[in-house]
């Protein structure tokens, strides 16, 4: 929720990220999505942002949220999960919003299977942060802050 003149940063998480904590912890770590959200809120408060943190397994819901960001958010941090590698619809939605976009991944997608090396999100993103586990989200927030300030 945006308070007063606080800038809102939309953090979107795609499919299966609701399973963090128990999902392949050797790849994604043991923190849950809720742990990540709490850490982001702590830093966001210090930096003067409100965080709107969401997760969906549905491509259409993610597209709708990206469309709705126009006018309500200052930046989008997006971990599109597997949709990163498949979704032209998410790319099109991102290209229709005019604000900083940071692509985030917990794992280093370039060290993994070849099908993860291509991202449909990257052409619309200011930058990509991957491979730092849950810290990727914190680094992405710092990157958005640098762009916005
Ligand atoms: C991921 C990497 C994707 O390849 C995978 O499908 C995910 C998570 C990551 O955060 O490392 O679901 O986006």
PDB file of C-alpha atoms and ligand atoms in Angstrom:
ATOM      1  CA  UNK A   1       0.000   0.000   0.000  1.00  0.00           C
ATOM      2  CA  UNK A   2       1.413   3.400  -0.988  1.00  0.00           C
ATOM      3  CA  UNK A   3       1.615   5.892   1.871  1.00  0.00           C
ATOM      4  CA  UNK A   4       1.617   9.604   1.034  1.00  0.00           C
ATOM      5  CA  UNK A   5       4.324  10.367  -1.516  1.00  0.00           C
ATOM      6  CA  UNK A   6       6.055   6.988  -1.040  1.00  0.00           C
ATOM      7  CA  UNK A   7       6.951   5.337  -4.329  1.00  0.00           C
ATOM      8  CA  UNK A   8       5.523   1.912  -4.916  1.00  0.00           C
ATOM      9  CA  UNK A   9       7.664  -0.924  -6.258  1.00  0.00           C
ATOM     10  CA  UNK A  10       5.833  -3.904  -7.685  1.00  0.00           C
ATOM     11  CA  UNK A  11       7.577  -7.245  -7.083  1.00  0.00           C
ATOM     12  CA  UNK A  12       6.112 -10.047  -9.179  1.00  0.00           C
ATOM     13  CA  UNK A  13       6.842 -13.738  -8.774  1.00  0.00           C
ATOM     14  CA  UNK A  14       5.817 -16.358 -11.281  1.00  0.00           C
ATOM     15  CA  UNK A  15       4.957 -20.049 -11.146  1.00  0.00           C
ATOM     16  CA  UNK A  16       6.221 -22.374  -8.423  1.00  0.00           C
ATOM     17  CA  UNK A  17       7.898 -19.589  -6.473  1.00  0.00           C
ATOM     18  CA  UNK A  18       5.204 -20.106  -3.821  1.00  0.00           C
ATOM     19  CA  UNK A  19       7.024 -23.412  -3.183  1.00  0.00           C
ATOM     20  CA  UNK A  20      10.302 -21.768  -2.146  1.00  0.00           C
ATOM     21  CA  UNK A  21      11.728 -23.202   1.058  1.00  0.00           C
ATOM     22  CA  UNK A  22      10.901 -26.773   0.104  1.00  0.00           C
ATOM     23  CA  UNK A  23      11.358 -26.632  -3.695  1.00  0.00           C
ATOM     24  CA  UNK A  24      14.800 -27.898  -4.761  1.00  0.00           C
ATOM     25  CA  UNK A  25      16.556 -26.126  -1.858  1.00  0.00           C
ATOM     26  CA  UNK A  26      19.968 -27.056  -3.274  1.00  0.00           C
ATOM     27  CA  UNK A  27      19.139 -24.722  -6.201  1.00  0.00           C
ATOM     28  CA  UNK A  28      16.806 -22.133  -4.680  1.00  0.00           C
ATOM     29  CA  UNK A  29      17.834 -22.088  -1.005  1.00  0.00           C
ATOM     30  CA  UNK A  30      15.765 -22.657   2.107  1.00  0.00           C
ATOM     31  CA  UNK A  31      14.137 -19.245   2.491  1.00  0.00           C
ATOM     32  CA  UNK A  32      10.447 -18.999   1.730  1.00  0.00           C
ATOM     33  CA  UNK A  33       8.858 -16.359  -0.488  1.00  0.00           C
ATOM     34  CA  UNK A  34       7.467 -14.791   2.655  1.00  0.00           C
ATOM     35  CA  UNK A  35      11.021 -14.534   4.135  1.00  0.00           C
ATOM     36  CA  UNK A  36      12.106 -12.770   0.930  1.00  0.00           C
ATOM     37  CA  UNK A  37       9.137 -10.408   1.109  1.00  0.00           C
ATOM     38  CA  UNK A  38       9.953  -9.495   4.737  1.00  0.00           C
ATOM     39  CA  UNK A  39      13.611  -8.765   3.882  1.00  0.00           C
ATOM     40  CA  UNK A  40      12.567  -6.593   0.967  1.00  0.00           C
ATOM     41  CA  UNK A  41      10.093  -4.627   3.064  1.00  0.00           C
ATOM     42  CA  UNK A  42      12.811  -3.910   5.654  1.00  0.00           C
ATOM     43  CA  UNK A  43      15.173  -2.462   3.021  1.00  0.00           C
ATOM     44  CA  UNK A  44      12.349  -0.715   1.144  1.00  0.00           C
ATOM     45  CA  UNK A  45      11.303   1.128   4.312  1.00  0.00           C
ATOM     46  CA  UNK A  46      14.884   2.362   4.776  1.00  0.00           C
ATOM     47  CA  UNK A  47      14.976   3.552   1.165  1.00  0.00           C
ATOM     48  CA  UNK A  48      11.518   5.111   1.297  1.00  0.00           C
ATOM     49  CA  UNK A  49       9.528   2.720  -0.868  1.00  0.00           C
ATOM     50  CA  UNK A  50       6.385   0.696  -0.407  1.00  0.00           C
ATOM     51  CA  UNK A  51       6.601  -2.867  -1.717  1.00  0.00           C
ATOM     52  CA  UNK A  52       3.682  -4.559  -3.425  1.00  0.00           C
ATOM     53  CA  UNK A  53       4.783  -8.217  -3.404  1.00  0.00           C
ATOM     54  CA  UNK A  54       2.778 -10.789  -5.362  1.00  0.00           C
ATOM     55  CA  UNK A  55       3.004 -14.333  -6.687  1.00  0.00           C
ATOM     56  CA  UNK A  56       0.930 -16.158  -9.265  1.00  0.00           C
ATOM     57  CA  UNK A  57       1.079 -19.455 -11.087  1.00  0.00           C
ATOM     58  CA  UNK A  58      -1.055 -17.932 -13.834  1.00  0.00           C
ATOM     59  CA  UNK A  59       0.463 -16.182 -16.854  1.00  0.00           C
ATOM     60  CA  UNK A  60      -2.711 -14.165 -17.449  1.00  0.00           C
ATOM     61  CA  UNK A  61      -2.758 -12.877 -13.863  1.00  0.00           C
ATOM     62  CA  UNK A  62       0.887 -11.762 -14.182  1.00  0.00           C
ATOM     63  CA  UNK A  63       0.110 -10.002 -17.487  1.00  0.00           C
ATOM     64  CA  UNK A  64      -2.834  -8.216 -15.819  1.00  0.00           C
ATOM     65  CA  UNK A  65      -0.687  -7.073 -12.894  1.00  0.00           C
ATOM     66  CA  UNK A  66       1.990  -5.732 -15.272  1.00  0.00           C
ATOM     67  CA  UNK A  67      -0.693  -3.802 -17.185  1.00  0.00           C
ATOM     68  CA  UNK A  68      -2.109  -2.417 -13.920  1.00  0.00           C
ATOM     69  CA  UNK A  69       1.338  -1.167 -12.838  1.00  0.00           C
ATOM     70  CA  UNK A  70       0.883   1.798 -15.169  1.00  0.00           C
ATOM     71  CA  UNK A  71       0.023   4.742 -12.970  1.00  0.00           C
ATOM     72  CA  UNK A  72       0.344   2.869  -9.672  1.00  0.00           C
ATOM     73  CA  UNK A  73       3.987   1.701  -9.535  1.00  0.00           C
ATOM     74  CA  UNK A  74       7.370   3.316 -10.128  1.00  0.00           C
ATOM     75  CA  UNK A  75       9.271   0.147 -11.028  1.00  0.00           C
ATOM     76  CA  UNK A  76       8.744  -3.569 -11.505  1.00  0.00           C
ATOM     77  CA  UNK A  77      11.040  -6.307 -10.181  1.00  0.00           C
ATOM     78  CA  UNK A  78      10.080  -9.544 -11.897  1.00  0.00           C
ATOM     79  CA  UNK A  79      11.027 -13.151 -11.307  1.00  0.00           C
ATOM     80  CA  UNK A  80       8.829 -14.738 -13.951  1.00  0.00           C
ATOM     81  CA  UNK A  81       9.995 -18.277 -13.045  1.00  0.00           C
ATOM     82  CA  UNK A  82       9.553 -20.682 -15.955  1.00  0.00           C
ATOM     83  CA  UNK A  83       7.521 -18.074 -17.899  1.00  0.00           C
ATOM     84  CA  UNK A  84      10.863 -16.279 -18.334  1.00  0.00           C
ATOM     85  CA  UNK A  85      11.743 -18.862 -20.942  1.00  0.00           C
ATOM     86  CA  UNK A  86       8.366 -19.178 -22.679  1.00  0.00           C
ATOM     87  CA  UNK A  87       6.197 -16.076 -22.440  1.00  0.00           C
ATOM     88  CA  UNK A  88       5.903 -13.638 -25.319  1.00  0.00           C
ATOM     89  CA  UNK A  89       2.751 -12.346 -23.577  1.00  0.00           C
ATOM     90  CA  UNK A  90       4.777 -11.234 -20.549  1.00  0.00           C
ATOM     91  CA  UNK A  91       7.390  -9.607 -22.832  1.00  0.00           C
ATOM     92  CA  UNK A  92       4.636  -7.704 -24.682  1.00  0.00           C
ATOM     93  CA  UNK A  93       3.074  -6.544 -21.395  1.00  0.00           C
ATOM     94  CA  UNK A  94       6.463  -5.346 -20.089  1.00  0.00           C
ATOM     95  CA  UNK A  95       7.160  -3.472 -23.313  1.00  0.00           C
ATOM     96  CA  UNK A  96       3.877  -1.595 -22.919  1.00  0.00           C
ATOM     97  CA  UNK A  97       4.794  -0.132 -19.503  1.00  0.00           C
ATOM     98  CA  UNK A  98       7.183   2.780 -19.296  1.00  0.00           C
ATOM     99  CA  UNK A  99       9.108   2.310 -16.057  1.00  0.00           C
ATOM    100  CA  UNK A 100      12.305   0.614 -14.839  1.00  0.00           C
ATOM    101  CA  UNK A 101      12.097  -3.183 -14.984  1.00  0.00           C
ATOM    102  CA  UNK A 102      14.617  -5.438 -13.269  1.00  0.00           C
ATOM    103  CA  UNK A 103      14.634  -9.148 -14.093  1.00  0.00           C
ATOM    104  CA  UNK A 104      15.431 -11.304 -11.067  1.00  0.00           C
ATOM    105  CA  UNK A 105      16.364 -14.959 -10.620  1.00  0.00           C
ATOM    106  CA  UNK A 106      17.509 -16.795  -7.525  1.00  0.00           C
ATOM    107  CA  UNK A 107      19.630 -19.230  -9.507  1.00  0.00           C
ATOM    108  CA  UNK A 108      22.250 -18.458 -12.142  1.00  0.00           C
ATOM    109  CA  UNK A 109      20.160 -19.452 -15.152  1.00  0.00           C
ATOM    110  CA  UNK A 110      23.288 -19.451 -17.369  1.00  0.00           C
ATOM    111  CA  UNK A 111      24.889 -22.253 -15.350  1.00  0.00           C
ATOM    112  CA  UNK A 112      21.825 -24.425 -15.757  1.00  0.00           C
ATOM    113  CA  UNK A 113      20.074 -26.277 -18.599  1.00  0.00           C
ATOM    114  CA  UNK A 114      20.310 -24.664 -22.045  1.00  0.00           C
ATOM    115  CA  UNK A 115      16.561 -23.960 -22.206  1.00  0.00           C
ATOM    116  CA  UNK A 116      16.984 -21.575 -19.253  1.00  0.00           C
ATOM    117  CA  UNK A 117      19.614 -19.492 -21.068  1.00  0.00           C
ATOM    118  CA  UNK A 118      17.045 -17.661 -23.146  1.00  0.00           C
ATOM    119  CA  UNK A 119      14.822 -15.072 -21.480  1.00  0.00           C
ATOM    120  CA  UNK A 120      11.798 -13.383 -23.031  1.00  0.00           C
ATOM    121  CA  UNK A 121      11.895 -10.879 -20.138  1.00  0.00           C
ATOM    122  CA  UNK A 122      15.439  -9.575 -20.751  1.00  0.00           C
ATOM    123  CA  UNK A 123      14.707  -7.463 -23.871  1.00  0.00           C
ATOM    124  CA  UNK A 124      12.279  -5.386 -21.788  1.00  0.00           C
ATOM    125  CA  UNK A 125      14.481  -5.167 -18.680  1.00  0.00           C
ATOM    126  CA  UNK A 126      16.935  -2.455 -17.650  1.00  0.00           C
ATOM    127  CA  UNK A 127      19.062  -5.254 -16.233  1.00  0.00           C
ATOM    128  CA  UNK A 128      19.139  -8.818 -14.984  1.00  0.00           C
ATOM    129  CA  UNK A 129      20.224 -10.035 -11.540  1.00  0.00           C
ATOM    130  CA  UNK A 130      20.613 -13.774 -11.137  1.00  0.00           C
ATOM    131  CA  UNK A 131      22.537 -16.320  -9.142  1.00  0.00           C
ATOM    132  CA  UNK A 132      22.618 -14.715  -5.696  1.00  0.00           C
ATOM    133  CA  UNK A 133      19.780 -16.679  -4.107  1.00  0.00           C
ATOM    134  CA  UNK A 134      17.346 -14.573  -2.114  1.00  0.00           C
ATOM    135  CA  UNK A 135      19.907 -11.749  -2.176  1.00  0.00           C
ATOM    136  CA  UNK A 136      19.105 -11.303  -5.900  1.00  0.00           C
ATOM    137  CA  UNK A 137      15.881  -9.575  -4.803  1.00  0.00           C
ATOM    138  CA  UNK A 138      17.747  -7.196  -2.468  1.00  0.00           C
ATOM    139  CA  UNK A 139      20.263  -6.367  -5.203  1.00  0.00           C
ATOM    140  CA  UNK A 140      17.384  -5.763  -7.617  1.00  0.00           C
ATOM    141  CA  UNK A 141      15.742  -3.364  -5.170  1.00  0.00           C
ATOM    142  CA  UNK A 142      19.028  -1.481  -4.782  1.00  0.00           C
ATOM    143  CA  UNK A 143      19.347  -1.337  -8.589  1.00  0.00           C
ATOM    144  CA  UNK A 144      15.809   0.038  -8.942  1.00  0.00           C
ATOM    145  CA  UNK A 145      16.546   2.602  -6.225  1.00  0.00           C
ATOM    146  CA  UNK A 146      19.669   3.780  -8.104  1.00  0.00           C
ATOM    147  CA  UNK A 147      17.648   4.180 -11.289  1.00  0.00           C
ATOM    148  CA  UNK A 148      14.800   6.024  -9.556  1.00  0.00           C
ATOM    149  CA  UNK A 149      16.931   8.434  -7.505  1.00  0.00           C
TER     150      UNK A 149
HETATM  151  C1  LIG B   1      14.045 -19.041 -11.622  1.00  0.00           C
HETATM  152  C2  LIG B   1      14.791 -19.758 -12.753  1.00  0.00           C
HETATM  153  C3  LIG B   1      13.816 -20.347 -13.744  1.00  0.00           C
HETATM  154  O1  LIG B   1      14.519 -21.035 -14.764  1.00  0.00           O
HETATM  155  C4  LIG B   1      12.897 -21.345 -13.062  1.00  0.00           C
HETATM  156  O2  LIG B   1      11.937 -21.836 -13.973  1.00  0.00           O
HETATM  157  C5  LIG B   1      12.249 -20.788 -11.848  1.00  0.00           C
HETATM  158  C6  LIG B   1      13.036 -19.945 -10.949  1.00  0.00           C
HETATM  159  C7  LIG B   1      15.005 -18.535 -10.534  1.00  0.00           C
HETATM  160  O3  LIG B   1      14.585 -17.705  -9.742  1.00  0.00           O
HETATM  161  O4  LIG B   1      16.148 -18.991 -10.455  1.00  0.00           O
HETATM  162  O5  LIG B   1      11.096 -21.085 -11.541  1.00  0.00           O
HETATM  163  O6  LIG B   1      13.378 -17.908 -12.180  1.00  0.00           O
END
